[in-house]
XYZ file of C-alpha atoms in Angstrom:
470
model
C 28.073 24.437 -11.866
C 26.090 22.849 -9.033
C 22.952 20.769 -9.627
C 20.151 20.723 -7.020
C 18.706 17.344 -6.070
C 14.991 17.509 -5.266
C 12.450 15.190 -3.669
C 10.805 13.644 -6.748
C 7.089 13.549 -7.481
C 6.357 9.848 -6.913
C 2.747 9.896 -8.059
C 0.015 12.439 -8.664
C -1.531 12.010 -5.207
C 1.773 12.053 -3.281
C 2.769 15.359 -1.694
C 5.775 14.295 0.369
C 8.368 11.589 0.936
C 10.600 10.350 3.743
C 14.324 9.894 3.194
C 15.141 6.454 4.585
C 18.916 6.541 4.029
C 21.630 8.225 2.002
C 23.471 5.766 -0.228
C 26.138 8.398 -0.972
C 27.708 10.776 1.526
C 29.143 14.283 1.206
C 32.386 14.109 -0.768
C 31.464 10.930 -2.657
C 31.650 10.929 -6.446
C 28.423 10.022 -8.225
C 27.577 9.178 -11.806
C 24.398 10.271 -13.514
C 21.530 7.833 -12.736
C 23.564 6.170 -9.963
C 21.448 5.491 -6.805
C 21.856 8.498 -4.502
C 19.328 8.046 -1.688
C 16.369 5.879 -0.734
C 12.904 7.246 -0.027
C 9.622 5.882 1.259
C 6.145 7.183 0.450
C 2.664 5.798 1.015
C 2.922 4.243 -2.454
C 6.427 2.884 -2.942
C 9.932 2.548 -1.541
C 12.496 3.495 -4.170
C 16.127 4.344 -4.735
C 16.432 7.783 -6.335
C 19.147 8.217 -8.995
C 21.469 11.192 -9.221
C 20.268 13.800 -11.769
C 23.864 14.593 -12.829
C 27.447 13.387 -12.468
C 29.820 15.060 -10.021
C 30.489 15.137 -6.296
C 27.827 15.178 -3.572
C 28.702 18.533 -2.028
C 25.852 19.016 0.447
C 23.076 17.042 2.151
C 20.292 19.360 3.236
C 17.795 16.790 4.572
C 18.903 14.015 6.889
C 17.710 10.401 6.968
C 14.368 10.073 8.726
C 13.072 13.506 7.696
C 9.955 13.970 5.586
C 9.829 16.773 3.040
C 7.502 17.999 0.324
C 8.018 17.068 -3.304
C 10.339 19.361 -5.257
C 12.106 20.380 -2.025
C 15.890 20.545 -2.506
C 17.456 17.750 -0.440
C 21.064 17.837 -1.671
C 23.481 19.427 -4.118
C 25.834 17.881 -6.670
C 28.792 19.932 -7.907
C 32.590 20.073 -7.813
C 34.758 18.916 -4.924
C 35.711 22.557 -4.259
C 32.052 23.332 -3.447
C 31.748 20.866 -0.563
C 30.007 22.565 2.346
C 31.728 22.855 5.710
C 30.778 20.157 8.230
C 28.824 22.619 10.336
C 26.808 23.625 7.322
C 26.302 20.185 5.848
C 25.300 18.600 9.143
C 22.378 20.924 9.745
C 19.110 20.478 7.866
C 17.563 23.421 6.076
C 15.070 25.622 7.871
C 12.285 24.318 5.654
C 13.371 20.731 6.363
C 13.332 21.476 10.119
C 9.833 22.895 9.865
C 8.724 19.979 7.736
C 10.228 17.427 10.122
C 8.553 19.140 13.083
C 5.204 19.174 11.303
C 5.517 15.536 10.268
C 6.549 14.585 13.820
C 3.322 16.103 15.139
C 1.186 14.526 12.424
C 2.667 11.030 12.274
C 4.659 10.608 15.496
C 7.953 10.388 13.578
C 10.193 11.752 16.318
C 11.626 8.388 17.450
C 12.146 7.409 13.819
C 14.253 10.510 13.178
C 16.534 9.757 16.109
C 16.810 6.035 15.333
C 17.690 6.626 11.690
C 20.445 9.099 12.257
C 18.606 12.421 12.302
C 20.411 15.480 13.697
C 20.508 16.092 17.398
C 18.285 19.053 18.190
C 17.188 20.823 21.330
C 13.912 19.345 22.534
C 10.961 21.616 22.051
C 7.609 20.765 23.548
C 5.207 20.526 20.569
C 1.803 22.151 20.895
C -0.972 19.666 21.719
C -2.682 18.251 18.659
C -6.244 19.592 18.505
C -9.041 17.085 18.569
C -11.878 17.094 16.050
C -14.039 19.720 17.822
C -11.089 21.994 18.550
C -9.973 21.581 14.950
C -13.316 22.756 13.636
C -13.341 25.712 16.016
C -9.789 26.639 15.102
C -10.550 26.390 11.386
C -13.594 28.629 11.694
C -11.748 31.200 13.824
C -8.686 31.441 11.595
C -8.897 33.991 8.775
C -8.380 32.447 5.338
C -7.953 33.607 1.761
C -11.153 34.048 -0.279
C -11.035 30.587 -1.922
C -14.021 28.632 -3.092
C -15.003 25.518 -1.142
C -13.675 23.195 -3.866
C -10.387 25.116 -4.010
C -9.912 24.723 -0.262
C -10.599 20.993 -0.427
C -8.140 20.486 -3.268
C -5.497 22.678 -1.685
C -5.508 21.124 1.775
C -6.165 17.434 1.246
C -5.167 14.460 -0.853
C -7.570 12.347 -2.952
C -7.487 9.651 -0.253
C -8.491 12.134 2.450
C -11.283 13.536 0.270
C -12.596 10.046 -0.407
C -12.679 9.181 3.311
C -14.374 12.523 4.018
C -16.983 11.895 1.334
C -17.773 8.433 2.704
C -18.364 9.899 6.181
C -20.073 13.156 5.085
C -17.271 15.265 6.583
C -16.380 18.765 5.367
C -12.588 18.756 4.951
C -12.426 22.548 5.147
C -13.595 22.350 8.783
C -10.617 20.220 9.851
C -7.365 21.807 10.994
C -4.614 20.152 8.952
C -1.350 19.179 10.607
C 0.477 18.463 7.332
C 2.551 20.684 5.096
C 0.977 24.099 4.560
C -2.045 23.111 6.628
C -2.732 20.016 4.504
C -5.236 17.624 6.073
C -3.506 14.258 6.512
C -5.040 10.821 6.811
C -4.342 10.951 10.560
C -6.313 14.210 10.822
C -9.423 12.901 9.063
C -9.418 9.594 10.981
C -8.916 11.416 14.301
C -11.750 13.784 13.452
C -14.103 10.931 12.567
C -13.181 9.080 15.752
C -13.736 12.143 17.960
C -17.160 12.800 16.468
C -18.264 9.289 17.459
C -21.789 8.168 16.755
C -22.728 11.573 15.373
C -20.630 10.883 12.303
C -21.689 7.261 12.009
C -25.340 8.328 11.978
C -24.574 10.399 8.898
C -22.854 7.617 6.942
C -24.227 6.678 3.507
C -26.593 3.734 3.176
C -23.907 1.770 1.297
C -21.656 1.698 4.373
C -21.419 -1.673 6.098
C -24.270 -2.446 8.491
C -22.241 -5.246 10.079
C -20.933 -4.648 13.609
C -17.477 -3.097 13.506
C -15.015 -2.170 16.186
C -15.178 1.349 17.571
C -12.156 3.114 16.005
C -11.423 4.759 19.343
C -10.903 1.358 20.984
C -9.344 -0.575 18.093
C -6.080 -2.287 19.008
C -4.554 -0.894 15.826
C -5.997 2.603 16.095
C -4.061 4.664 13.529
C -3.511 7.320 16.172
C -1.232 4.898 18.044
C 1.683 3.422 16.074
C 1.694 0.313 18.278
C -0.758 -1.067 20.859
C 2.198 -1.264 23.269
C 2.375 2.529 23.285
C -1.078 2.804 24.865
C -1.262 3.120 28.681
C -0.682 -0.352 30.047
C -3.385 -2.262 31.884
C -2.880 -1.729 35.651
C -3.377 -5.472 36.130
C -0.808 -6.374 33.454
C 2.745 -7.000 34.676
C 5.268 -4.361 33.617
C 7.957 -6.060 31.493
C 11.529 -5.946 32.686
C 13.320 -3.373 30.443
C 16.298 -5.692 30.257
C 14.090 -8.439 28.802
C 12.533 -6.490 25.935
C 13.794 -4.718 22.841
C 11.922 -1.699 21.490
C 12.377 -0.461 17.938
C 10.466 2.243 16.037
C 8.259 1.276 13.126
C 9.926 1.570 9.739
C 8.298 3.948 7.287
C 7.054 1.021 5.185
C 5.677 -0.826 8.217
C 3.852 2.307 9.392
C 2.269 2.820 5.963
C 1.206 -0.828 5.778
C -0.356 -0.604 9.255
C -2.263 2.560 8.356
C -3.500 1.078 5.081
C -4.653 -2.187 6.661
C -6.543 -0.480 9.497
C -8.159 1.924 7.035
C -9.257 -1.000 4.848
C -10.824 -2.824 7.801
C -12.718 0.334 8.725
C -13.845 0.966 5.166
C -14.946 -2.406 3.794
C -17.287 -5.087 5.121
C -14.928 -8.036 4.685
C -16.328 -11.453 3.731
C -14.293 -14.492 2.619
C -15.061 -17.547 0.495
C -12.686 -20.537 0.286
C -12.608 -22.980 -2.662
C -10.617 -26.204 -2.998
C -9.184 -26.242 -6.529
C -7.631 -29.063 -8.549
C -4.374 -27.896 -10.163
C -3.509 -31.251 -11.766
C -4.165 -30.075 -15.336
C -2.159 -26.895 -14.767
C 0.685 -28.881 -13.187
C 0.839 -31.168 -16.243
C 0.865 -28.225 -18.686
C 3.511 -26.478 -16.620
C 5.815 -29.501 -16.768
C 5.308 -29.776 -20.532
C 5.928 -26.083 -21.283
C 8.498 -25.179 -18.621
C 11.572 -25.784 -20.793
C 9.982 -24.033 -23.766
C 9.312 -20.910 -21.712
C 12.799 -20.922 -20.221
C 14.281 -20.842 -23.726
C 12.621 -17.467 -24.315
C 13.635 -16.107 -20.908
C 10.407 -16.670 -18.968
C 9.769 -18.715 -15.838
C 6.418 -20.504 -15.996
C 4.915 -20.423 -12.504
C 1.513 -21.316 -11.096
C 0.867 -17.602 -10.561
C 0.682 -16.965 -14.315
C -2.054 -19.619 -14.679
C -3.958 -18.194 -11.700
C -3.708 -14.666 -13.130
C -5.062 -15.892 -16.462
C -8.013 -17.584 -14.732
C -8.729 -14.489 -12.633
C -8.760 -12.281 -15.743
C -11.379 -14.529 -17.367
C -13.516 -14.384 -14.205
C -13.224 -10.591 -13.929
C -14.531 -10.269 -17.478
C -17.631 -12.260 -16.503
C -18.141 -10.420 -13.208
C -17.086 -6.756 -13.719
C -18.403 -5.735 -10.280
C -15.399 -7.542 -8.730
C -13.112 -5.292 -10.794
C -14.933 -2.113 -9.725
C -14.583 0.337 -6.820
C -16.929 2.388 -4.656
C -16.840 6.197 -4.734
C -19.359 7.522 -2.230
C -22.742 6.452 -3.570
C -21.367 5.604 -7.022
C -19.994 2.335 -8.393
C -16.964 2.913 -10.635
C -16.667 0.123 -13.208
C -13.135 -0.219 -14.602
C -12.680 -1.051 -18.271
C -9.042 -2.034 -17.701
C -7.979 -5.069 -15.687
C -4.856 -4.077 -13.742
C -3.659 -6.983 -11.624
C -1.715 -6.306 -8.447
C 0.663 -9.129 -7.466
C 1.790 -8.942 -3.824
C 5.549 -9.354 -3.331
C 7.015 -10.135 0.090
C 10.068 -8.067 1.043
C 12.367 -8.333 4.035
C 10.778 -5.287 5.663
C 7.184 -5.679 4.523
C 5.003 -6.150 1.477
C 4.554 -4.264 -1.782
C 2.006 -4.742 -4.567
C 3.310 -3.932 -8.063
C 0.639 -3.775 -10.757
C 0.474 -5.426 -14.186
C -1.302 -2.786 -16.254
C -3.738 -4.018 -18.942
C -3.197 -7.603 -17.807
C -6.195 -8.717 -19.890
C -4.216 -7.898 -23.039
C -1.402 -10.335 -22.190
C -1.133 -14.031 -22.963
C 0.342 -16.625 -20.605
C 3.894 -15.867 -21.744
C 3.407 -12.112 -21.298
C 1.956 -12.593 -17.806
C 4.874 -14.848 -16.838
C 7.390 -12.235 -17.927
C 5.556 -9.368 -16.224
C 5.191 -11.224 -12.917
C 8.875 -12.175 -12.801
C 10.043 -8.687 -13.847
C 7.928 -6.800 -11.295
C 8.862 -9.165 -8.461
C 12.576 -8.861 -9.230
C 12.512 -5.062 -9.438
C 10.332 -4.804 -6.319
C 12.962 -6.662 -4.285
C 15.673 -4.455 -5.798
C 13.655 -1.280 -5.006
C 13.634 -0.268 -8.647
C 9.898 0.061 -9.211
C 8.504 3.242 -10.715
C 5.644 5.053 -8.945
C 3.065 4.246 -11.632
C 3.873 0.544 -11.238
C 2.427 0.376 -7.718
C -0.883 2.179 -8.121
C -3.923 1.901 -10.346
C -4.583 -1.759 -9.532
C -8.155 -3.031 -9.851
C -7.724 -6.497 -8.281
C -4.963 -8.053 -6.162
C -3.545 -11.583 -5.871
C -1.468 -12.514 -2.820
C 0.379 -15.809 -2.386
C 0.980 -16.803 1.255
C 1.055 -20.409 0.056
C 4.655 -20.007 -1.035
C 5.560 -20.242 2.666
C 3.365 -23.292 3.277
C 0.123 -21.639 4.385
C -2.964 -23.711 3.548
C -5.063 -20.594 3.100
C -5.506 -17.123 4.588
C -8.098 -14.370 4.980
C -6.453 -11.434 3.176
C -7.425 -7.799 3.733
C -8.702 -5.902 0.694
C -6.233 -3.533 -0.971
C -8.188 -0.245 -1.018
C -9.861 1.152 -3.035
C -10.376 -2.241 -4.675
C -13.324 -4.464 -3.825
C -11.686 -7.892 -3.722
C -8.435 -9.805 -3.223
C -7.501 -13.427 -3.971
C -5.331 -15.415 -1.560
C -3.459 -18.467 -2.891
C -2.694 -21.334 -0.515
C 0.133 -23.818 -0.892
C -0.152 -26.014 -4.002
C 0.635 -29.646 -3.156
C -0.401 -33.235 -3.824
C -3.272 -34.465 -1.621
C -5.587 -37.455 -1.440
C -8.896 -36.780 -3.152
C -12.044 -38.848 -3.665
C -12.542 -39.422 -7.424
C -15.369 -41.720 -8.564
C -15.629 -43.234 -5.075
C -11.918 -44.019 -5.025
C -8.945 -42.348 -3.376
C -6.708 -40.568 -5.873
C -3.710 -38.275 -5.580
C -4.188 -34.823 -7.137
C -2.340 -31.484 -7.057
C -4.633 -29.281 -4.989
C -4.765 -25.836 -3.387
C -7.188 -23.637 -1.461
C -8.039 -20.272 -3.004
C -9.639 -17.586 -0.821
C -11.570 -14.586 -2.110
C -11.839 -11.642 0.279
C -14.484 -9.183 -0.925
C -16.402 -6.087 0.118
C -19.910 -7.119 1.148
C -21.157 -3.564 0.664
C -21.232 -4.205 -3.091
C -20.477 -7.886 -3.674
C -23.038 -10.375 -2.377
C -22.071 -13.867 -1.293
C -23.698 -15.356 -4.387
C -21.642 -13.127 -6.686
C -18.439 -13.825 -4.792
C -19.009 -17.584 -4.971
C -19.938 -17.438 -8.671
C -16.730 -15.542 -9.344
C -14.702 -18.176 -7.502
C -16.541 -20.988 -9.284
C -15.448 -19.416 -12.578
C -11.821 -19.180 -11.387
C -11.983 -22.840 -10.311
C -13.449 -23.907 -13.650
C -10.791 -21.994 -15.601
C -7.937 -23.595 -13.630
C -9.281 -27.138 -13.598
C -10.010 -27.041 -17.342
C -7.165 -24.815 -18.456
C -6.912 -24.495 -22.246
C -3.318 -23.880 -23.249
C -4.346 -23.201 -26.862
C -6.254 -20.054 -25.869
C -3.624 -18.921 -23.357
């Protein structure tokens, strides 16, 4: 009996996923829960296990194609059920339609070809309607008698609805290029950009009043995967094709680019940098390192920083909040995101209920999430729901950075390299273990005074760390 393999639901707000590569090929034997293929979504990259043991008899969706959740992508059965090459090599009709739709929405055509997608006859796609044409098309197209709220829920994700709410845009008036007419993030950002100052005049009072770049002229406009793909400056020399190498963006890199540009457009970024003395923490770490290793935990500076951040978030709950339109959403849980650098990008697994863990528990959680992130074994709920993020560029020697906020959060902490430096103590030069900590925060809700008070609390917690209460 054959078993269908479907695109899994990788989170409540995720409607589709892209198959990055097939780990198994047609004819290969697979065990239950053995990695079968790798997918990428806007939340996580993950290896998907086989739902049953048997032989991979058919691959319906090729690497590089994007399909909706619960779509059948392969079949596991007996060796006698293996599909003929001509059948197995062609994607399903629904996969073709999905790939075509995704290609129009996200510019994924080059990615399909580069990642081994099937060779297909080129078809000129219809031009993507701009914001005004989209509205006209939406109003002229007959639709089922759904209520306004039903239409919004049916044709857009929570992220799209949040962006629409912030810009006073009616999602039902936008022609969606996603699956089943779903309005994608590209659609809403294109619509906002095409409307220009008319939309910006309608923005809520809480939107940033600081000068921001026009989204239509931004170097990282989400409508262009790379600035190099824009028409070149006539005065700029055309590079010799033999002297350049052009590669398509990976799915993860594209998602990171979209998320970073969206964050810059959404939040009014401000940064505060504090010089922090880690000498007390360094001494405690040396004293307790062997003790922690005996119970299977690696005591790192990050665990101490996380503990200090938790204490500061309790004192300043606005830093742990988020903005929903004209409402401030205060979070009762402290869910710490810890950025992990991967070969192909960055991922931020989340320690849920971090405020309920002691120093040992934080050490174990940080090490476990980082290890599974690099092995692509994270679960979907382990990469969303964060309320505050810590990133550590200092591990590569950076003195400090100006990190971009991880939406929809309001703040992010950047950790610089921790090293011994000369310091003036009681009018004398002393050697201390020091580091710069940077807080990036959303000035729409967090004032400079609040941001600095928060950082002063983090500094105080680190410099006077109490191991007895940890």
